């Protein structure tokens, strides 16, 4: 009971509040999903604000943007996000981080770009640590959050595209003064760790012009089938159903609805209209069998789709820092360790750190060391990783 209570409290602390919020003006108007343009091109932009707490100002300039990207199936789409630049009076090139946010929910109101101005994103406090170092930060909302269509939660390729294109968009936004020649880093934890890992693997083929120096990824759901089974019957059961809903949004031929019973369909409708934590820790069910008439994970089509988000089959072309909680109740420790082993076997310079902590506590505890590692990469300090250790 103590572990479950800790998990629920931690998720609530890291997640966004579930009260509906108005979408940013640029997103509310909708952005065309078709048309000419390159991935990373700006579609709309407008000044916004970045607060780490309600009413607490920060020394950062902020822009809400929509920008062109690419779905998991290769179609052009438009994604929303936020570009942040320290308001520190410094001139000239500065490093840029492109940041994968952790799970926030499936409803458009959950998009973090709409939370930053109100100071209701707990992850903003972690992002502010990067801004205080003088780094610019681009934060994607991912496909289908704050823009038309449904959010493709846990679909790795879509997330990786959105993260890389957010960096491109930040560099192409004239007001930021960012240089395309400046060093770039990728960071993310949990869903953001999956997004960061995919961006790292896709960089060489999708966005090779970005001067990528390093990737930090923590609490990575690198193996979705194993992660979903791990969460069956546990406190992450709602997140697991949210993941299936995200996969179904990307690949409608999976027909998730045909696997659900009435209770399951009602719950999917509920989570599509709400944000974490309300949509995931309401305690409405614990086992997948309670909301299905047949198990989607037993279907070859579903197995193929989920394996499509598997990390570790490609080699990032730059150093990587991975960190994981040894008692993580949402992402199995063995999933993170196996990703390390796969990348090490492919010759990637990986540095690994584990903490004797749960999922959320690891995210908060691990960020200072992760940022220090990133600072070394952005400064072109050499690293050989610790794969041989």
Short mmCIF file of C-alpha atoms in Angstrom, two decimals:
data_model
loop_
_atom_site.label_atom_id
_atom_site.label_comp_id
_atom_site.label_asym_id
_atom_site.label_seq_id
_atom_site.Cartn_x
_atom_site.Cartn_y
_atom_site.Cartn_z
CA UNK A 1 0.00 0.00 0.00
CA UNK A 2 2.88 2.37 0.77
CA UNK A 3 4.33 1.89 -2.73
CA UNK A 4 0.96 2.46 -4.40
CA UNK A 5 0.39 5.62 -2.34
CA UNK A 6 3.83 6.91 -3.26
CA UNK A 7 3.21 6.23 -6.95
CA UNK A 8 -0.12 8.03 -7.00
CA UNK A 9 1.23 11.02 -5.12
CA UNK A 10 4.28 11.19 -7.34
CA UNK A 11 2.30 11.01 -10.54
CA UNK A 12 0.00 13.70 -9.29
CA UNK A 13 2.95 15.90 -8.40
CA UNK A 14 4.75 15.53 -11.71
CA UNK A 15 1.63 15.54 -13.88
CA UNK A 16 -0.52 18.43 -14.90
CA UNK A 17 -3.71 19.40 -13.21
CA UNK A 18 -6.78 18.00 -14.93
CA UNK A 19 -8.97 21.10 -14.94
CA UNK A 20 -9.72 22.23 -18.51
CA UNK A 21 -7.72 25.16 -19.81
CA UNK A 22 -8.18 27.24 -22.92
CA UNK A 23 -5.82 26.37 -25.75
CA UNK A 24 -3.28 28.99 -26.83
CA UNK A 25 -4.62 31.31 -29.50
CA UNK A 26 -2.29 29.99 -32.19
CA UNK A 27 -3.35 26.42 -31.52
CA UNK A 28 -7.04 27.13 -31.05
CA UNK A 29 -7.35 28.46 -34.55
CA UNK A 30 -6.08 25.16 -35.93
CA UNK A 31 -3.16 24.65 -38.26
CA UNK A 32 -3.33 23.03 -41.68
CA UNK A 33 -1.97 19.49 -41.75
CA UNK A 34 -1.19 19.65 -45.44
CA UNK A 35 0.54 22.04 -47.78
CA UNK A 36 4.04 22.83 -48.88
CA UNK A 37 7.01 23.21 -46.60
CA UNK A 38 9.86 21.35 -44.97
CA UNK A 39 9.78 19.52 -41.66
CA UNK A 40 10.61 22.11 -39.02
CA UNK A 41 9.15 25.06 -40.92
CA UNK A 42 7.12 27.46 -38.79
CA UNK A 43 3.38 27.56 -39.54
CA UNK A 44 2.32 30.02 -36.81
CA UNK A 45 4.08 31.79 -33.95
CA UNK A 46 3.00 34.11 -31.15
CA UNK A 47 4.61 35.43 -27.97
CA UNK A 48 3.62 33.54 -24.85
CA UNK A 49 4.85 33.24 -21.26
CA UNK A 50 6.79 30.66 -19.28
CA UNK A 51 6.08 30.29 -15.56
CA UNK A 52 7.35 27.54 -13.29
CA UNK A 53 4.54 28.23 -10.82
CA UNK A 54 1.29 30.20 -11.08
CA UNK A 55 2.06 33.91 -11.12
CA UNK A 56 5.83 33.43 -10.75
CA UNK A 57 7.71 35.10 -13.63
CA UNK A 58 10.89 33.68 -15.13
CA UNK A 59 13.74 35.33 -16.99
CA UNK A 60 12.82 33.80 -20.33
CA UNK A 61 11.33 34.92 -23.61
CA UNK A 62 8.76 32.45 -24.95
CA UNK A 63 6.92 31.78 -28.20
CA UNK A 64 4.08 29.39 -28.87
CA UNK A 65 4.60 27.81 -32.29
CA UNK A 66 3.06 25.36 -34.68
CA UNK A 67 5.50 23.72 -37.06
CA UNK A 68 5.66 21.10 -39.76
CA UNK A 69 6.65 17.56 -38.88
CA UNK A 70 6.08 13.96 -39.99
CA UNK A 71 3.80 11.21 -38.65
CA UNK A 72 4.95 7.67 -37.90
CA UNK A 73 3.67 6.61 -41.31
CA UNK A 74 5.55 9.35 -43.16
CA UNK A 75 2.70 11.78 -43.75
CA UNK A 76 3.25 15.53 -43.22
CA UNK A 77 1.54 16.98 -40.18
CA UNK A 78 1.64 20.08 -37.98
CA UNK A 79 2.68 19.98 -34.33
CA UNK A 80 2.56 22.65 -31.63
CA UNK A 81 5.21 23.55 -29.09
CA UNK A 82 7.07 26.26 -27.20
CA UNK A 83 10.43 27.91 -27.80
CA UNK A 84 12.19 29.38 -24.76
CA UNK A 85 15.25 31.66 -24.75
CA UNK A 86 16.85 33.04 -21.57
CA UNK A 87 16.27 36.77 -21.22
CA UNK A 88 19.80 37.29 -19.91
CA UNK A 89 21.12 40.00 -22.19
CA UNK A 90 23.63 37.63 -23.80
CA UNK A 91 24.21 38.06 -27.52
CA UNK A 92 25.44 35.57 -30.08
CA UNK A 93 24.95 31.81 -30.51
CA UNK A 94 23.84 29.73 -27.56
CA UNK A 95 23.21 25.99 -27.16
CA UNK A 96 19.73 24.61 -27.82
CA UNK A 97 18.02 21.72 -26.04
CA UNK A 98 15.05 20.04 -27.64
CA UNK A 99 13.02 18.60 -24.79
CA UNK A 100 10.66 15.62 -24.78
CA UNK A 101 8.00 16.16 -22.13
CA UNK A 102 6.69 13.33 -19.96
CA UNK A 103 3.14 12.00 -20.21
CA UNK A 104 0.49 14.69 -19.75
CA UNK A 105 -2.66 13.05 -21.16
CA UNK A 106 -4.61 12.76 -24.39
CA UNK A 107 -6.90 15.82 -24.33
CA UNK A 108 -5.82 18.97 -26.16
CA UNK A 109 -6.11 20.87 -22.88
CA UNK A 110 -3.20 18.77 -21.60
CA UNK A 111 -0.70 20.23 -24.09
CA UNK A 112 2.18 21.65 -22.11
CA UNK A 113 2.37 24.76 -24.31
CA UNK A 114 -0.97 25.77 -22.79
CA UNK A 115 0.26 25.08 -19.25
CA UNK A 116 3.51 27.03 -19.34
CA UNK A 117 1.82 30.48 -19.27
CA UNK A 118 -0.19 29.45 -16.20
CA UNK A 119 2.68 27.83 -14.33
CA UNK A 120 0.85 24.51 -14.03
CA UNK A 121 3.47 22.18 -15.52
CA UNK A 122 5.72 20.65 -12.87
CA UNK A 123 8.27 19.75 -15.55
CA UNK A 124 8.71 23.48 -16.16
CA UNK A 125 10.86 23.60 -13.03
CA UNK A 126 13.24 21.08 -14.57
CA UNK A 127 13.32 22.96 -17.87
CA UNK A 128 14.09 26.16 -15.98
CA UNK A 129 17.33 24.57 -14.74
CA UNK A 130 18.48 24.41 -18.36
CA UNK A 131 17.42 28.00 -19.04
CA UNK A 132 19.45 29.13 -16.03
CA UNK A 133 22.53 27.70 -17.73
CA UNK A 134 21.96 30.04 -20.66
CA UNK A 135 20.59 27.37 -22.98
CA UNK A 136 17.56 27.84 -25.22
CA UNK A 137 14.92 25.10 -25.01
CA UNK A 138 12.37 23.87 -27.57
CA UNK A 139 9.51 21.82 -26.10
CA UNK A 140 7.20 19.87 -28.39
CA UNK A 141 3.59 19.02 -27.55
CA UNK A 142 3.90 15.94 -29.84
CA UNK A 143 1.49 14.95 -32.59
CA UNK A 144 -2.17 15.60 -31.82
CA UNK A 145 -1.88 17.61 -28.60
CA UNK A 146 -3.01 21.21 -29.05
CA UNK A 147 -3.56 20.56 -32.76
CA UNK A 148 -6.23 18.65 -34.70
CA UNK A 149 -6.38 14.82 -34.60
CA UNK A 150 -5.64 12.52 -31.69
CA UNK A 151 -2.43 12.30 -29.69
CA UNK A 152 -0.23 9.37 -30.76
CA UNK A 153 1.03 8.65 -27.24
CA UNK A 154 3.98 6.18 -27.11
CA UNK A 155 4.39 6.02 -30.91
CA UNK A 156 8.16 6.40 -30.99
CA UNK A 157 8.80 7.46 -34.56
CA UNK A 158 6.21 10.25 -34.44
CA UNK A 159 7.65 11.49 -31.15
CA UNK A 160 11.21 11.43 -32.49
CA UNK A 161 10.21 13.45 -35.55
CA UNK A 162 8.41 16.01 -33.37
CA UNK A 163 11.45 16.43 -31.10
CA UNK A 164 13.90 16.91 -33.98
CA UNK A 165 11.57 19.24 -35.87
CA UNK A 166 11.06 21.34 -32.74
CA UNK A 167 14.81 22.05 -32.79
CA UNK A 168 14.63 22.96 -36.47
CA UNK A 169 11.65 25.22 -35.82
CA UNK A 170 13.40 26.99 -32.94
CA UNK A 171 16.39 27.74 -35.15
CA UNK A 172 14.13 29.01 -37.95
CA UNK A 173 12.13 31.37 -35.74
CA UNK A 174 13.82 34.73 -36.44
CA UNK A 175 12.93 36.33 -33.11
CA UNK A 176 14.97 33.81 -31.12
CA UNK A 177 18.34 34.75 -32.59
CA UNK A 178 19.31 31.07 -32.53
CA UNK A 179 21.95 29.88 -34.96
CA UNK A 180 21.68 26.71 -37.06
CA UNK A 181 25.37 26.22 -36.31
CA UNK A 182 24.90 26.16 -32.53
CA UNK A 183 25.25 22.86 -30.62
CA UNK A 184 22.05 20.92 -29.95
CA UNK A 185 21.18 18.46 -27.20
CA UNK A 186 18.15 16.19 -26.71
CA UNK A 187 16.58 15.55 -23.31
CA UNK A 188 13.54 13.66 -22.06
CA UNK A 189 12.20 11.42 -19.31
CA UNK A 190 9.48 8.72 -19.39
CA UNK A 191 7.43 9.40 -22.56
CA UNK A 192 10.02 12.11 -23.13
CA UNK A 193 12.77 9.52 -22.72
CA UNK A 194 11.17 7.41 -25.43
CA UNK A 195 10.90 10.50 -27.64
CA UNK A 196 14.52 11.43 -26.93
CA UNK A 197 15.71 7.93 -27.74
CA UNK A 198 13.85 7.91 -31.02
CA UNK A 199 15.14 11.35 -31.93
CA UNK A 200 18.67 10.11 -31.20
CA UNK A 201 18.23 7.10 -33.48
CA UNK A 202 16.58 9.10 -36.27
CA UNK A 203 18.95 12.07 -36.25
CA UNK A 204 21.39 10.82 -38.91
CA UNK A 205 18.65 9.95 -41.41
CA UNK A 206 15.99 12.56 -40.62
CA UNK A 207 17.73 15.74 -39.42
CA UNK A 208 21.48 15.37 -40.05
CA UNK A 209 21.99 19.15 -40.34
CA UNK A 210 21.36 19.59 -36.60
CA UNK A 211 24.70 19.78 -34.77
CA UNK A 212 23.63 17.18 -32.24
CA UNK A 213 26.13 16.69 -29.42
CA UNK A 214 24.36 14.35 -27.01
CA UNK A 215 21.11 12.79 -25.84
CA UNK A 216 19.85 12.34 -22.28
CA UNK A 217 17.02 9.83 -21.84
CA UNK A 218 15.62 8.58 -18.54
CA UNK A 219 12.94 6.09 -17.51
CA UNK A 220 12.66 4.97 -21.14
CA UNK A 221 9.79 2.66 -22.21
CA UNK A 222 12.09 1.21 -24.87
CA UNK A 223 10.17 -2.09 -25.12
CA UNK A 224 6.42 -1.46 -25.12
CA UNK A 225 5.16 -5.08 -24.97
CA UNK A 226 7.26 -5.78 -21.88
CA UNK A 227 6.30 -2.45 -20.32
CA UNK A 228 2.59 -2.97 -20.91
CA UNK A 229 2.67 -6.46 -19.39
CA UNK A 230 4.59 -5.07 -16.41
CA UNK A 231 1.83 -2.53 -15.80
CA UNK A 232 -1.06 -4.99 -16.07
CA UNK A 233 -2.62 -5.11 -12.63
CA UNK A 234 -0.43 -2.31 -11.33
CA UNK A 235 -0.72 1.42 -10.72
CA UNK A 236 0.25 2.13 -14.34
CA UNK A 237 -2.71 0.24 -15.82
CA UNK A 238 -4.37 3.49 -16.89
CA UNK A 239 -1.19 4.62 -18.61
CA UNK A 240 -1.05 1.26 -20.40
CA UNK A 241 -4.55 1.74 -21.81
CA UNK A 242 -3.57 5.29 -22.73
CA UNK A 243 -0.62 3.81 -24.65
CA UNK A 244 -2.91 1.46 -26.57
CA UNK A 245 -5.16 4.41 -27.38
CA UNK A 246 -2.17 6.37 -28.68
CA UNK A 247 -1.08 3.50 -30.90
CA UNK A 248 -4.62 3.18 -32.25
CA UNK A 249 -4.60 6.90 -33.09
CA UNK A 250 -1.48 6.41 -35.23
CA UNK A 251 -2.63 3.14 -36.79
CA UNK A 252 -6.46 3.07 -37.04
CA UNK A 253 -6.39 -0.35 -38.69
CA UNK A 254 -5.61 -1.78 -35.24
CA UNK A 255 -9.28 -1.12 -34.30
CA UNK A 256 -8.81 -0.91 -30.55
CA UNK A 257 -12.56 -0.42 -30.14
CA UNK A 258 -13.18 -3.98 -31.33
CA UNK A 259 -11.09 -5.33 -28.43
CA UNK A 260 -12.87 -3.32 -25.73
CA UNK A 261 -15.98 -4.08 -23.72
CA UNK A 262 -18.46 -1.36 -22.79
CA UNK A 263 -16.45 -0.46 -19.71
CA UNK A 264 -13.28 -0.20 -21.77
CA UNK A 265 -14.89 1.99 -24.41
CA UNK A 266 -16.24 4.26 -21.70
CA UNK A 267 -12.84 4.51 -20.08
CA UNK A 268 -11.09 5.30 -23.37
CA UNK A 269 -13.61 8.07 -23.96
CA UNK A 270 -12.87 9.34 -20.45
CA UNK A 271 -9.09 9.41 -20.87
CA UNK A 272 -9.40 11.14 -24.24
CA UNK A 273 -11.19 14.00 -22.47
CA UNK A 274 -8.91 14.30 -19.44
CA UNK A 275 -5.30 14.75 -18.41
CA UNK A 276 -2.90 12.86 -16.20
CA UNK A 277 -3.44 12.21 -13.31
CA UNK A 278 -7.24 12.05 -13.50
CA UNK A 279 -7.25 9.86 -16.60
CA UNK A 280 -4.69 7.38 -15.29
CA UNK A 281 -4.94 7.06 -11.51
CA UNK A 282 -8.68 7.12 -11.00
CA UNK A 283 -8.54 3.48 -9.88
CA UNK A 284 -11.29 2.52 -12.35
CA UNK A 285 -9.55 -0.75 -13.28
CA UNK A 286 -6.31 -2.60 -12.69
CA UNK A 287 -6.19 -5.45 -15.24
CA UNK A 288 -6.46 -5.26 -19.03
CA UNK A 289 -8.94 -8.16 -18.93
CA UNK A 290 -11.40 -5.95 -17.05
CA UNK A 291 -11.82 -3.62 -20.04
CA UNK A 292 -11.39 -5.95 -23.02
CA UNK A 293 -13.26 -8.83 -24.67
CA UNK A 294 -9.98 -10.12 -26.16
CA UNK A 295 -6.39 -9.18 -25.52
CA UNK A 296 -4.88 -6.83 -28.11
CA UNK A 297 -1.37 -7.84 -27.04
CA UNK A 298 -2.10 -11.35 -28.33
CA UNK A 299 -2.87 -10.01 -31.81
CA UNK A 300 -0.10 -10.21 -34.45
CA UNK A 301 -1.16 -6.79 -35.79
CA UNK A 302 -0.81 -5.22 -32.36
CA UNK A 303 2.46 -7.00 -31.70
CA UNK A 304 3.84 -5.61 -34.96
CA UNK A 305 2.69 -2.07 -34.15
CA UNK A 306 4.13 -2.13 -30.64
CA UNK A 307 7.43 -3.56 -31.85
CA UNK A 308 7.56 -0.64 -34.27
CA UNK A 309 8.35 1.61 -31.30
CA UNK A 310 11.13 -0.67 -30.02
CA UNK A 311 14.39 1.17 -29.32
CA UNK A 312 17.88 -0.18 -29.83
CA UNK A 313 17.85 -1.41 -33.42
CA UNK A 314 19.67 1.69 -34.71
CA UNK A 315 22.81 3.43 -33.53
CA UNK A 316 22.67 7.04 -32.34
CA UNK A 317 25.51 8.93 -34.01
CA UNK A 318 26.52 10.73 -30.79
CA UNK A 319 27.00 10.03 -27.06
CA UNK A 320 24.01 9.06 -24.92
CA UNK A 321 23.32 9.30 -21.18
CA UNK A 322 20.71 6.89 -19.78
CA UNK A 323 19.32 6.81 -16.26
CA UNK A 324 16.76 4.58 -14.58
CA UNK A 325 15.27 3.87 -11.16
CA UNK A 326 15.96 0.37 -9.88
CA UNK A 327 12.52 0.19 -8.24
CA UNK A 328 10.66 2.02 -11.02
CA UNK A 329 7.03 0.91 -10.74
CA UNK A 330 6.08 2.06 -14.28
CA UNK A 331 9.09 1.24 -16.48
CA UNK A 332 10.82 -2.06 -15.66
CA UNK A 333 14.47 -1.63 -14.72
CA UNK A 334 15.37 -4.46 -17.09
CA UNK A 335 13.87 -2.50 -20.02
CA UNK A 336 16.20 0.44 -19.42
CA UNK A 337 19.22 -1.81 -18.82
CA UNK A 338 18.49 -3.79 -21.98
CA UNK A 339 18.41 -0.59 -24.06
CA UNK A 340 21.82 0.32 -22.64
CA UNK A 341 23.14 -3.11 -23.61
CA UNK A 342 21.74 -2.90 -27.16
CA UNK A 343 23.26 0.51 -27.81
CA UNK A 344 26.56 -0.49 -26.21
CA UNK A 345 26.68 -3.57 -28.45
CA UNK A 346 26.30 -1.28 -31.46
CA UNK A 347 29.30 0.80 -30.38
CA UNK A 348 27.41 3.82 -29.04
CA UNK A 349 29.25 5.68 -26.24
CA UNK A 350 26.64 5.24 -23.51
CA UNK A 351 26.96 6.47 -19.94
CA UNK A 352 24.59 4.72 -17.52
CA UNK A 353 23.34 5.78 -14.09
CA UNK A 354 20.78 4.04 -11.90
CA UNK A 355 19.11 5.22 -8.72
CA UNK A 356 17.48 3.12 -5.94
CA UNK A 357 14.28 5.11 -6.46
CA UNK A 358 10.82 5.00 -8.07
CA UNK A 359 9.84 6.54 -11.39
CA UNK A 360 9.03 10.12 -10.43
CA UNK A 361 11.69 10.49 -7.75
CA UNK A 362 14.33 9.34 -10.22
CA UNK A 363 13.19 12.02 -12.68
CA UNK A 364 13.72 14.79 -10.14
CA UNK A 365 16.83 13.37 -8.47
CA UNK A 366 18.58 12.55 -11.72
CA UNK A 367 18.17 15.85 -13.56
CA UNK A 368 21.16 17.77 -12.09
CA UNK A 369 23.65 15.07 -13.04
CA UNK A 370 22.01 14.67 -16.44
CA UNK A 371 22.30 18.40 -17.13
CA UNK A 372 25.94 18.38 -16.04
CA UNK A 373 26.64 15.53 -18.46
CA UNK A 374 24.87 17.49 -21.22
CA UNK A 375 26.96 20.58 -20.44
CA UNK A 376 30.09 18.57 -21.17
CA UNK A 377 28.76 17.40 -24.51
CA UNK A 378 27.64 20.89 -25.56
CA UNK A 379 31.15 22.11 -24.72
CA UNK A 380 32.67 19.36 -26.92
CA UNK A 381 34.30 17.62 -23.98
CA UNK A 382 35.14 14.03 -24.94
CA UNK A 383 33.36 11.03 -23.44
CA UNK A 384 33.85 7.35 -24.05
CA UNK A 385 30.88 6.23 -22.00
CA UNK A 386 31.07 3.34 -19.56
CA UNK A 387 29.87 0.41 -21.68
CA UNK A 388 32.97 -1.58 -20.76
CA UNK A 389 32.58 -0.97 -17.02
#
